């Protein structure tokens, strides 16, 4: 082929050039090829490659002119001038706008022209984070025999990984993570130089029975990443270990359900071990202590049982120990508290017992994150810490839940000036929060002291960072409702003793609220108009207070509302028509107020699932439109009002309705026979049907509001109550 002889000539010239004067070199090169720094045939190959690619943001604008070694992303050997490096990574991919649009705007797409094969000396090829639209990974990449580094991560290649990749026997780094690919791994064993292998997200289900012996053919492996690979078998035995120099092993997010295999503990160099999100069972063996080099041990979200082995104390380099969400129990061994390198300790979601004293933390001076406790209401772990303790650490993240930490508020927080998350939930504190805490110079993004016996007033002095959560649920806080800062998006103040009016400027002070729960307090006065500033509001719980007056007209300004619960107040007047503009509304819960007048048609609220207007003074007819527009309705209660007229036949068209309560009204006429045909009411209609299952999920979402009162097994309840009306008609199911 023509180009090879041309490039041989050129190489000769360049090799000789070392003996010539600069002037002669220039002359020589020019006369040979009209080309200063790059080999023409390779330059042409790049141009062909460019032609095949789509390049919406013109990242290849520098690919013009003669010296292709100067083109962006191109690297040449500085003696032979052959191209040896092609870095076409999309570096604009890390969420400029979070929705991937920016990523896409800078991504190459189209096709990889086989002209790439002209670049025979290519050792480095990075196409990561581009978007080849799920197209087949070209098999000719396997012919780039000199490749040492190949990165196709997140490049959206799809289909089956071509076996030709097995020809890349010099490859040191192979990253094919996060592409929608699958493979049987047959080609892998040939890559015996491989130091780094990342197949995150590649479907290896085909190889699940032999992936380990295959990977074990790679003696030089230092890092192995196989998370999200749909592997279900983690063999318990391995005759001998080839990858003895493995530093990083990430097998998280697979489907392993065996015990932890003994051979793992022979890889004594291991730096990091990640087995999170599998379903591994059994005890953690004592041999864990052999992994003396471990810095990161991530075992969360499995089904490990028993206690932590004492040998954990041998892992003296351990910085992160994640054991959350397992079935571990017992006393935490003393040896754990000697791990002075620990930065993050997460043993949450297990049932530990025994006391934890300040001496336990004496050596943990580097600790930044700690997460202890569980989400059951039962308390088995007791903190026994004196009020004058000064901790050796400065925490950023403190998460203690369902432990006995009180009854006093922990004074040792006084020295914790770097906290960003504070969770002391259900920790049996019966105390006021001291002034010094509210005045700490902190910028928090999470404050959760729910389910204690905390009392006193709540000042607005703490600072919060963008998108923060404050949860003071179920305490004895009193005085005016605190407003905190504009950065709060989730605010839970339910079940306290807050009194006085809802501050009139609530909407101005916290315009970014998504979730507001101030139910079960002693708030009085009317609903402030500034609710209309809460344009992001999705959940609004103001039930069980002493609120009065009419509902103001701000509903057009809060279009995202899912749930509105204003029950058990003294609100009066009619329901504003604009409430019917809420197209995403799922629950509208207004019982036990003094509302009157006719009910507007909620024809735009097509997703409404619960409509409860019971125990009010509503009058007029029951609108047939309910039966037409709300095809997801599951609970409809108009009980104890003054509705008149007949029951519209259209109600029978509601396919998932299973609680219908129209009792205690002035309804007349015949009971429509078709009520008995309501599909939701039929006994063979179980909650496993998809619609009803969705309803169960919704109940969980709202478990902090009134819907709890409805009870979480409500999806199993079928009932029709039409009693105490002037209705006539026979047996429904006759
Ligand atoms: C040639 O490349 C080598 C290694 O890539 C580098 O260390 C050296 O500085 C380069 N020489 C010149 C003249 O650029
Ligand atoms: C491959 O590319 C991705 C995304 O650009 C990057 O995060 C990753 O570190 C690269 N892999 C290797 C081994 O360099
Ligand atoms: C590359 O791999 C394929 C498939 O594994 C094989 O058929 C072919 O002979 C190999 N080519 C070279 C040059 O080794
Ligand atoms: C170890 O690796 C070498 C080279 O890949 C291979 O020949 C050998 O079979 C491997 N040993 C095991 C037990 O897999
Ligand atoms: C692990 O180490 C033990 C003792 O050091 C040895 O008996 C065993 O053969 C090793 N297992 C493997 C798979 O290398
Ligand atoms: C583990 O999963 C496999 C299927 O992937 C199943 O056959 C086996 O019963 C499971 N074992 C246990 C202990 O759950
Ligand atoms: C995990 O395994 C346990 C038994 O070991 C089993 O009860 C549980 O259902 C499994 N969980 C999942 C998600 O497979
Ligand atoms: C842990 O260290 C102790 C003392 O150094 C040693 O006796 C013991 O064998 C080690 N255990 C393990 C499992 O490494
Ligand atoms: C902790 O707080 C006390 C009292 O505020 C102070 O005297 C002491 O210097 C602080 N210690 C540290 C380590 O910050
Ligand atoms: C809101 O948060 C940002 C950063 O998260 C911070 O810079 C700003 O000062 C905060 N605003 C308030 C009012 O606390
Ligand atoms: C509210 O959120 C938007 C983004 O949704 C942000 O741009 C704005 O700065 C936030 N406002 C306040 C006062 O935090
Ligand atoms: C319902 O939607 C229609 C069409 O978008 C709109 O014209 C009408 O005003 C809406 N009704 C209410 C009560 O918001």
Coordinates of C-alpha atoms in Angstrom, one line a residue, residues 268-723:
X268 CA -4.0 -9.2 51.2
X269 CA -3.0 -6.1 49.2
X270 CA -6.6 -5.1 48.7
X271 CA -7.2 -1.3 49.1
X272 CA -10.7 -1.1 48.5
X273 CA -13.5 -3.9 48.7
X274 CA -17.0 -2.9 47.7
X275 CA -19.8 -5.5 48.0
X276 CA -22.6 -3.1 48.7
X277 CA -26.1 -3.9 47.4
X278 CA -26.0 -7.6 47.0
X279 CA -27.7 -10.2 49.2
X280 CA -24.7 -11.8 50.8
X281 CA -25.5 -13.7 53.9
X282 CA -23.8 -15.4 56.8
X283 CA -21.3 -14.0 59.2
X284 CA -18.3 -11.8 58.5
X285 CA -15.4 -14.2 59.1
X286 CA -12.5 -13.5 61.4
X287 CA -10.2 -13.7 58.4
X288 CA -11.4 -10.2 57.5
X289 CA -8.5 -9.2 59.6
X290 CA -6.1 -10.4 56.9
X291 CA -7.0 -7.6 54.6
X292 CA -4.6 -5.3 56.5
X293 CA -4.2 -2.8 53.7
X294 CA -7.9 -2.1 53.3
X295 CA -8.8 1.6 53.4
X296 CA -12.4 1.3 52.1
X297 CA -14.6 -1.6 53.2
X298 CA -18.2 -1.2 51.8
X299 CA -20.6 -3.9 52.8
X300 CA -23.9 -2.0 53.2
X301 CA -27.2 -3.4 51.9
X302 CA -26.6 -7.1 52.2
X303 CA -28.0 -9.7 54.6
X304 CA -24.9 -10.2 56.8
X305 CA -25.7 -11.6 60.2
X306 CA -24.0 -11.9 63.6
X307 CA -21.6 -9.4 65.1
X308 CA -18.5 -7.6 63.7
X309 CA -15.5 -9.9 64.1
X310 CA -12.9 -8.7 66.6
X311 CA -10.2 -8.9 63.9
X312 CA -11.7 -5.7 62.4
X313 CA -9.1 -4.1 64.6
X314 CA -6.3 -5.4 62.4
X315 CA -7.5 -3.1 59.5
X316 CA -5.5 -0.2 60.9
X317 CA -5.6 1.7 57.6
X318 CA -9.4 1.6 57.3
X319 CA -10.9 5.0 56.5
X320 CA -14.4 4.0 55.4
X321 CA -16.4 1.3 57.0
X322 CA -19.9 0.9 55.6
X323 CA -22.0 -1.9 57.1
X324 CA -25.4 -0.2 57.0
X325 CA -28.6 -2.1 56.2
X326 CA -27.6 -5.6 57.1
X327 CA -29.0 -8.0 59.8
X328 CA -26.0 -7.6 62.1
X329 CA -26.5 -7.6 65.9
X330 CA -24.7 -7.9 69.2
X331 CA -22.1 -5.7 70.8
X332 CA -19.8 -3.6 68.7
X333 CA -16.3 -5.0 69.4
X334 CA -13.8 -2.8 71.3
X335 CA -11.3 -3.3 68.5
X336 CA -13.5 -1.3 66.1
X337 CA -13.0 1.8 68.3
X338 CA -9.2 1.5 67.9
X339 CA -9.3 2.2 64.2
X340 CA -7.8 5.6 64.4
X341 CA -7.8 6.2 60.6
X342 CA -11.5 6.0 60.4
X343 CA -13.2 8.9 58.6
X344 CA -16.6 7.4 57.9
X345 CA -18.4 4.9 60.0
X346 CA -21.8 3.7 58.9
X347 CA -23.3 0.9 60.9
X348 CA -26.9 2.1 60.6
X349 CA -29.8 -0.3 60.0
X350 CA -28.6 -3.1 62.2
X351 CA -29.6 -4.0 65.8
X352 CA -26.6 -3.3 68.0
X353 CA -26.8 -3.5 71.8
X354 CA -25.0 -2.3 74.7
X355 CA -23.6 1.1 75.9
X356 CA -21.4 3.4 73.8
X357 CA -19.3 5.6 76.0
X358 CA -17.0 8.5 75.3
X359 CA -13.9 6.4 75.7
X360 CA -15.0 4.5 72.6
X361 CA -14.4 7.6 70.5
X362 CA -11.1 8.6 72.1
X363 CA -9.0 7.4 69.2
X364 CA -11.3 8.4 66.4
X365 CA -9.8 11.9 66.0
X366 CA -10.3 11.8 62.2
X367 CA -13.9 10.8 62.2
X368 CA -16.1 13.1 59.9
X369 CA -19.2 11.0 59.3
X370 CA -20.9 8.7 61.7
X371 CA -24.2 6.9 61.2
X372 CA -25.6 4.7 64.0
X373 CA -29.0 3.3 64.9
X374 CA -31.9 1.9 62.9
X375 CA -35.3 2.9 61.7
X376 CA -37.3 0.7 64.1
X377 CA -38.9 2.5 67.1
X378 CA -37.2 0.1 69.4
X379 CA -34.1 1.2 71.2
X380 CA -31.3 -1.1 72.2
X381 CA -28.2 1.0 71.9
X382 CA -27.4 3.4 74.7
X383 CA -25.0 6.3 74.6
X384 CA -23.4 7.0 78.0
X385 CA -21.6 10.2 77.6
X386 CA -20.8 12.9 80.3
X387 CA -21.9 16.5 79.8
X388 CA -18.3 17.8 79.9
X389 CA -17.0 15.5 77.1
X390 CA -15.0 17.2 74.4
X391 CA -14.8 14.9 71.4
X392 CA -11.5 14.4 69.6
X393 CA -13.2 14.7 66.2
X394 CA -15.0 17.4 64.2
X395 CA -18.0 15.8 62.5
X396 CA -19.6 17.0 59.3
X397 CA -22.3 14.3 59.3
X398 CA -23.9 13.1 62.5
X399 CA -26.7 10.5 62.1
X400 CA -28.1 8.9 65.2
X401 CA -31.5 7.4 65.2
X402 CA -33.5 5.2 67.6
X403 CA -30.8 5.1 70.2
X404 CA -30.9 6.3 73.8
X405 CA -28.8 9.6 73.6
X406 CA -30.8 11.7 76.0
X407 CA -32.5 12.8 78.3
X408 CA -30.2 15.8 78.1
X409 CA -29.4 17.6 74.8
X410 CA -25.8 16.5 73.9
X411 CA -23.5 19.3 75.1
X412 CA -20.6 17.9 73.2
X413 CA -22.1 19.3 70.0
X414 CA -20.8 22.6 71.2
X415 CA -17.4 21.9 69.7
X416 CA -18.8 20.5 66.5
X417 CA -18.3 23.6 64.3
X418 CA -18.2 21.9 61.0
X419 CA -21.5 20.0 61.0
X420 CA -23.6 20.0 57.8
X421 CA -26.0 17.2 58.7
X422 CA -27.4 16.6 62.1
X423 CA -29.9 13.8 62.7
X424 CA -30.8 13.0 66.3
X425 CA -34.1 11.3 65.6
X426 CA -36.0 9.3 68.2
X427 CA -33.0 9.5 70.6
X428 CA -35.1 10.2 73.8
X429 CA -34.0 13.7 74.5
X430 CA -36.4 15.5 76.9
X431 CA -34.9 18.9 77.1
X432 CA -34.8 22.3 75.5
X433 CA -32.4 22.9 72.7
X434 CA -29.9 25.2 74.3
X435 CA -29.3 28.7 72.9
X436 CA -25.7 27.9 72.1
X437 CA -26.8 25.3 69.6
X438 CA -29.1 27.7 67.7
X439 CA -26.2 30.1 67.6
X440 CA -23.5 27.7 66.4
X441 CA -21.8 29.1 63.3
X442 CA -23.0 26.2 61.1
X443 CA -24.4 26.0 57.6
X444 CA -26.6 22.9 57.7
X445 CA -28.4 21.1 54.9
X446 CA -30.2 18.7 57.2
X447 CA -31.5 19.2 60.7
X448 CA -33.7 16.3 62.0
X449 CA -34.5 16.1 65.7
X450 CA -37.9 14.5 65.2
X451 CA -39.6 12.2 67.7
X452 CA -38.0 13.5 70.9
X453 CA -39.5 15.5 73.8
X454 CA -37.8 18.7 72.9
X455 CA -39.4 21.9 74.1
X456 CA -39.0 25.6 74.0
X457 CA -39.1 28.2 71.3
X458 CA -37.4 27.8 68.0
X459 CA -35.4 30.8 66.8
X460 CA -34.6 31.4 63.1
X461 CA -30.9 31.9 63.7
X462 CA -29.4 28.7 62.1
X463 CA -28.1 29.1 58.5
X464 CA -28.9 26.5 55.9
X465 CA -27.4 25.7 52.5
X466 CA -29.3 25.4 49.3
X467 CA -32.1 22.8 49.2
X468 CA -32.2 22.0 52.9
X469 CA -34.4 19.9 55.1
X470 CA -35.6 20.7 58.7
X471 CA -37.6 18.1 60.6
X472 CA -38.9 18.9 64.1
X473 CA -41.8 16.4 63.9
X474 CA -43.4 15.1 67.2
X475 CA -41.8 17.2 69.9
X476 CA -43.1 19.8 72.3
X477 CA -41.8 22.9 70.6
X478 CA -43.9 26.0 71.3
X479 CA -44.3 29.7 70.4
X480 CA -44.6 31.1 66.9
X481 CA -43.9 29.0 63.9
X482 CA -40.2 29.3 62.9
X483 CA -39.5 30.3 59.3
X484 CA -35.8 29.6 58.8
X485 CA -34.3 30.6 55.5
X486 CA -35.1 30.8 51.9
X487 CA -32.9 27.7 51.3
X488 CA -35.3 25.4 53.1
X489 CA -37.2 23.0 50.7
X490 CA -38.5 20.4 53.1
X491 CA -40.0 21.6 56.3
X492 CA -41.7 19.2 58.8
X493 CA -43.1 20.8 62.0
X494 CA -45.9 18.4 62.5
X495 CA -47.2 17.4 65.9
X496 CA -45.8 20.2 68.2
X497 CA -47.3 23.0 70.2
X498 CA -46.6 25.9 67.9
X499 CA -49.3 28.5 68.2
X500 CA -50.4 31.9 66.9
X501 CA -51.0 32.6 63.2
X502 CA -49.1 31.1 60.3
X503 CA -46.7 34.0 59.6
X504 CA -48.1 36.1 56.8
X505 CA -44.8 36.3 55.0
X506 CA -44.2 32.5 55.0
X507 CA -44.2 32.5 51.2
X508 CA -41.7 35.3 50.9
X509 CA -39.3 33.9 53.4
X510 CA -39.2 30.3 52.1
X511 CA -40.2 30.6 48.5
X512 CA -38.6 27.3 47.5
X513 CA -40.6 25.1 49.9
X514 CA -41.5 21.8 48.2
X515 CA -42.9 20.1 51.3
X516 CA -44.7 21.9 54.2
X517 CA -46.2 20.0 57.1
X518 CA -47.4 22.1 60.0
X519 CA -50.3 19.9 60.9
X520 CA -51.2 18.9 64.5
X521 CA -50.2 22.2 66.1
X522 CA -52.3 24.9 67.7
X523 CA -52.1 27.4 64.9
X524 CA -54.9 29.9 64.5
X525 CA -55.9 32.7 62.2
X526 CA -56.3 32.4 58.4
X527 CA -54.3 30.9 55.6
X528 CA -51.9 33.6 54.4
X529 CA -52.2 34.8 50.9
X530 CA -48.4 34.4 50.6
X531 CA -48.8 30.7 50.1
X532 CA -49.2 31.9 46.5
X533 CA -45.4 32.5 46.5
X534 CA -44.7 28.9 47.1
X535 CA -44.5 28.1 43.4
X536 CA -42.5 24.8 44.0
X537 CA -44.9 23.5 46.7
X538 CA -45.9 19.8 46.1
X539 CA -47.1 18.8 49.6
X540 CA -49.2 21.0 51.9
X541 CA -50.3 19.7 55.2
X542 CA -52.0 22.2 57.5
X543 CA -54.6 19.9 59.1
X544 CA -55.5 19.6 62.8
X545 CA -55.0 23.2 63.8
X546 CA -57.4 26.0 64.7
X547 CA -57.3 27.8 61.4
X548 CA -60.3 29.8 60.4
X549 CA -61.6 32.1 57.6
X550 CA -62.0 31.3 53.9
X551 CA -59.5 29.6 51.6
X552 CA -57.7 32.4 49.7
X553 CA -57.3 32.4 45.9
X554 CA -53.7 31.6 45.3
X555 CA -54.1 28.1 43.7
X556 CA -53.2 29.2 40.2
X557 CA -49.7 30.0 41.5
X558 CA -49.0 26.6 43.1
X559 CA -49.4 24.4 40.1
X560 CA -47.3 21.5 41.3
X561 CA -49.4 20.5 44.3
X562 CA -49.8 16.8 44.8
X563 CA -51.4 16.7 48.2
X564 CA -53.5 19.2 50.0
X565 CA -54.7 18.3 53.5
X566 CA -56.6 21.1 55.4
X567 CA -58.8 18.8 57.5
X568 CA -59.8 19.3 61.1
X569 CA -59.7 23.1 61.2
X570 CA -62.5 25.7 61.3
X571 CA -62.2 26.9 57.7
X572 CA -65.3 28.2 56.1
X573 CA -66.7 29.5 52.8
X574 CA -66.7 27.8 49.5
X575 CA -63.9 25.9 47.7
X576 CA -62.4 28.4 45.3
X577 CA -62.8 27.4 41.7
X578 CA -59.1 27.9 41.1
X579 CA -58.3 24.9 43.3
X580 CA -59.7 22.9 40.3
X581 CA -56.7 24.1 38.3
X582 CA -54.3 21.8 40.1
X583 CA -53.7 19.2 37.4
X584 CA -51.3 17.1 39.4
X585 CA -53.5 16.9 42.5
X586 CA -53.6 13.3 44.0
X587 CA -55.2 13.9 47.4
X588 CA -57.6 16.6 48.4
X589 CA -58.5 16.2 52.0
X590 CA -60.8 18.7 53.6
X591 CA -63.1 17.0 56.1
X592 CA -64.1 18.5 59.5
X593 CA -64.3 22.1 58.6
X594 CA -67.2 24.5 58.0
X595 CA -67.0 24.6 54.3
X596 CA -70.3 25.3 52.5
X597 CA -71.8 26.0 49.1
X598 CA -71.6 23.8 46.0
X599 CA -68.5 21.9 45.1
X600 CA -66.8 23.1 42.0
X601 CA -66.2 20.7 39.2
X602 CA -62.7 19.4 39.5
X603 CA -62.6 18.3 35.9
X604 CA -58.9 19.2 35.5
X605 CA -57.8 17.2 38.5
X606 CA -57.7 14.0 36.5
X607 CA -55.2 12.2 38.8
X608 CA -57.3 12.7 42.0
X609 CA -57.1 9.5 44.1
X610 CA -58.6 10.6 47.3
X611 CA -61.4 13.2 47.5
X612 CA -62.6 13.6 51.0
X613 CA -65.0 16.5 51.8
X614 CA -66.8 14.8 54.8
X615 CA -68.1 16.6 57.8
X616 CA -68.8 20.0 56.3
X617 CA -71.8 21.9 55.2
X618 CA -71.6 21.4 51.4
X619 CA -74.9 21.4 49.5
X620 CA -76.2 21.0 46.0
X621 CA -75.9 18.0 43.8
X622 CA -73.1 15.5 43.5
X623 CA -71.6 16.3 40.1
X624 CA -71.7 13.5 37.5
X625 CA -68.4 14.9 36.2
X626 CA -66.6 13.2 39.1
X627 CA -67.4 9.9 37.5
X628 CA -66.2 11.1 34.1
X629 CA -62.9 12.8 34.7
X630 CA -61.3 11.2 37.7
X631 CA -60.5 7.7 36.5
X632 CA -57.9 7.1 39.3
X633 CA -60.3 7.9 42.2
X634 CA -60.0 5.3 45.0
X635 CA -61.7 7.0 47.9
X636 CA -64.6 9.3 47.7
X637 CA -66.2 10.6 50.9
X638 CA -68.9 13.3 51.0
X639 CA -70.3 12.0 54.3
X640 CA -72.1 14.3 56.7
X641 CA -72.9 17.2 54.5
X642 CA -76.2 18.5 52.9
X643 CA -75.9 17.1 49.4
X644 CA -79.1 16.7 47.6
X645 CA -80.4 15.1 44.4
X646 CA -79.7 11.5 43.3
X647 CA -76.5 9.5 43.0
X648 CA -75.1 10.0 39.5
X649 CA -74.9 6.8 37.5
X650 CA -71.5 8.0 36.2
X651 CA -69.9 7.1 39.6
X652 CA -70.1 3.5 38.5
X653 CA -67.5 4.3 35.8
X654 CA -64.7 4.8 38.3
X655 CA -62.6 1.7 37.8
X656 CA -60.6 1.7 41.0
X657 CA -63.0 3.2 43.5
X658 CA -63.2 1.1 46.6
X659 CA -64.4 3.3 49.3
X660 CA -67.6 5.3 48.7
X661 CA -69.1 7.2 51.6
X662 CA -72.1 9.3 50.9
X663 CA -73.8 8.7 54.2
X664 CA -75.6 11.4 56.3
X665 CA -76.7 13.7 53.4
X666 CA -80.1 14.5 51.9
X667 CA -79.7 12.3 48.8
X668 CA -82.9 10.9 47.2
X669 CA -83.9 8.6 44.4
X670 CA -82.9 5.1 43.6
X671 CA -79.6 3.6 44.5
X672 CA -78.0 2.8 41.1
X673 CA -77.7 -0.9 40.6
X674 CA -74.4 -0.5 38.9
X675 CA -72.7 0.5 42.1
X676 CA -72.4 -3.2 42.8
X677 CA -70.4 -3.5 39.6
X678 CA -67.7 -1.1 40.6
X679 CA -64.6 -2.9 39.7
X680 CA -62.6 -1.6 42.6
X681 CA -65.1 -3.0 45.0
X682 CA -65.1 -6.5 43.8
X683 CA -63.6 -9.0 46.2
X684 CA -61.4 -10.6 43.6
X685 CA -59.8 -7.2 42.9
X686 CA -56.6 -7.4 45.0
X687 CA -54.0 -4.7 45.7
X688 CA -51.7 -6.6 43.4
X689 CA -53.6 -5.0 40.5
X690 CA -51.4 -2.3 39.2
X691 CA -53.6 0.7 39.9
X692 CA -54.2 -0.3 43.5
X693 CA -50.5 -1.0 44.0
X694 CA -49.8 2.5 43.0
X695 CA -52.2 3.6 45.7
X696 CA -50.3 1.7 48.3
X697 CA -47.2 3.5 47.3
X698 CA -48.9 6.8 47.6
X699 CA -50.0 6.0 51.1
X700 CA -46.4 5.6 52.0
X701 CA -45.5 9.0 50.5
X702 CA -48.1 10.6 52.7
X703 CA -47.5 8.6 55.8
X704 CA -46.8 11.8 57.7
X705 CA -50.1 13.4 57.0
X706 CA -53.7 12.7 57.8
X707 CA -53.8 9.7 55.5
X708 CA -52.2 7.7 58.3
X709 CA -55.5 8.1 60.0
X710 CA -57.0 6.3 57.1
X711 CA -54.7 3.4 58.0
X712 CA -52.1 1.8 55.9
X713 CA -54.1 -1.3 55.1
X714 CA -56.8 0.7 53.6
X715 CA -56.0 -0.6 50.1
X716 CA -57.6 -3.9 51.3
X717 CA -60.8 -2.3 52.5
X718 CA -63.8 -2.2 50.3
X719 CA -66.8 -0.3 51.5
X720 CA -70.0 1.6 50.4
X721 CA -71.9 3.6 52.9
X722 CA -75.0 5.3 51.7
X723 CA -76.9 5.3 55.0

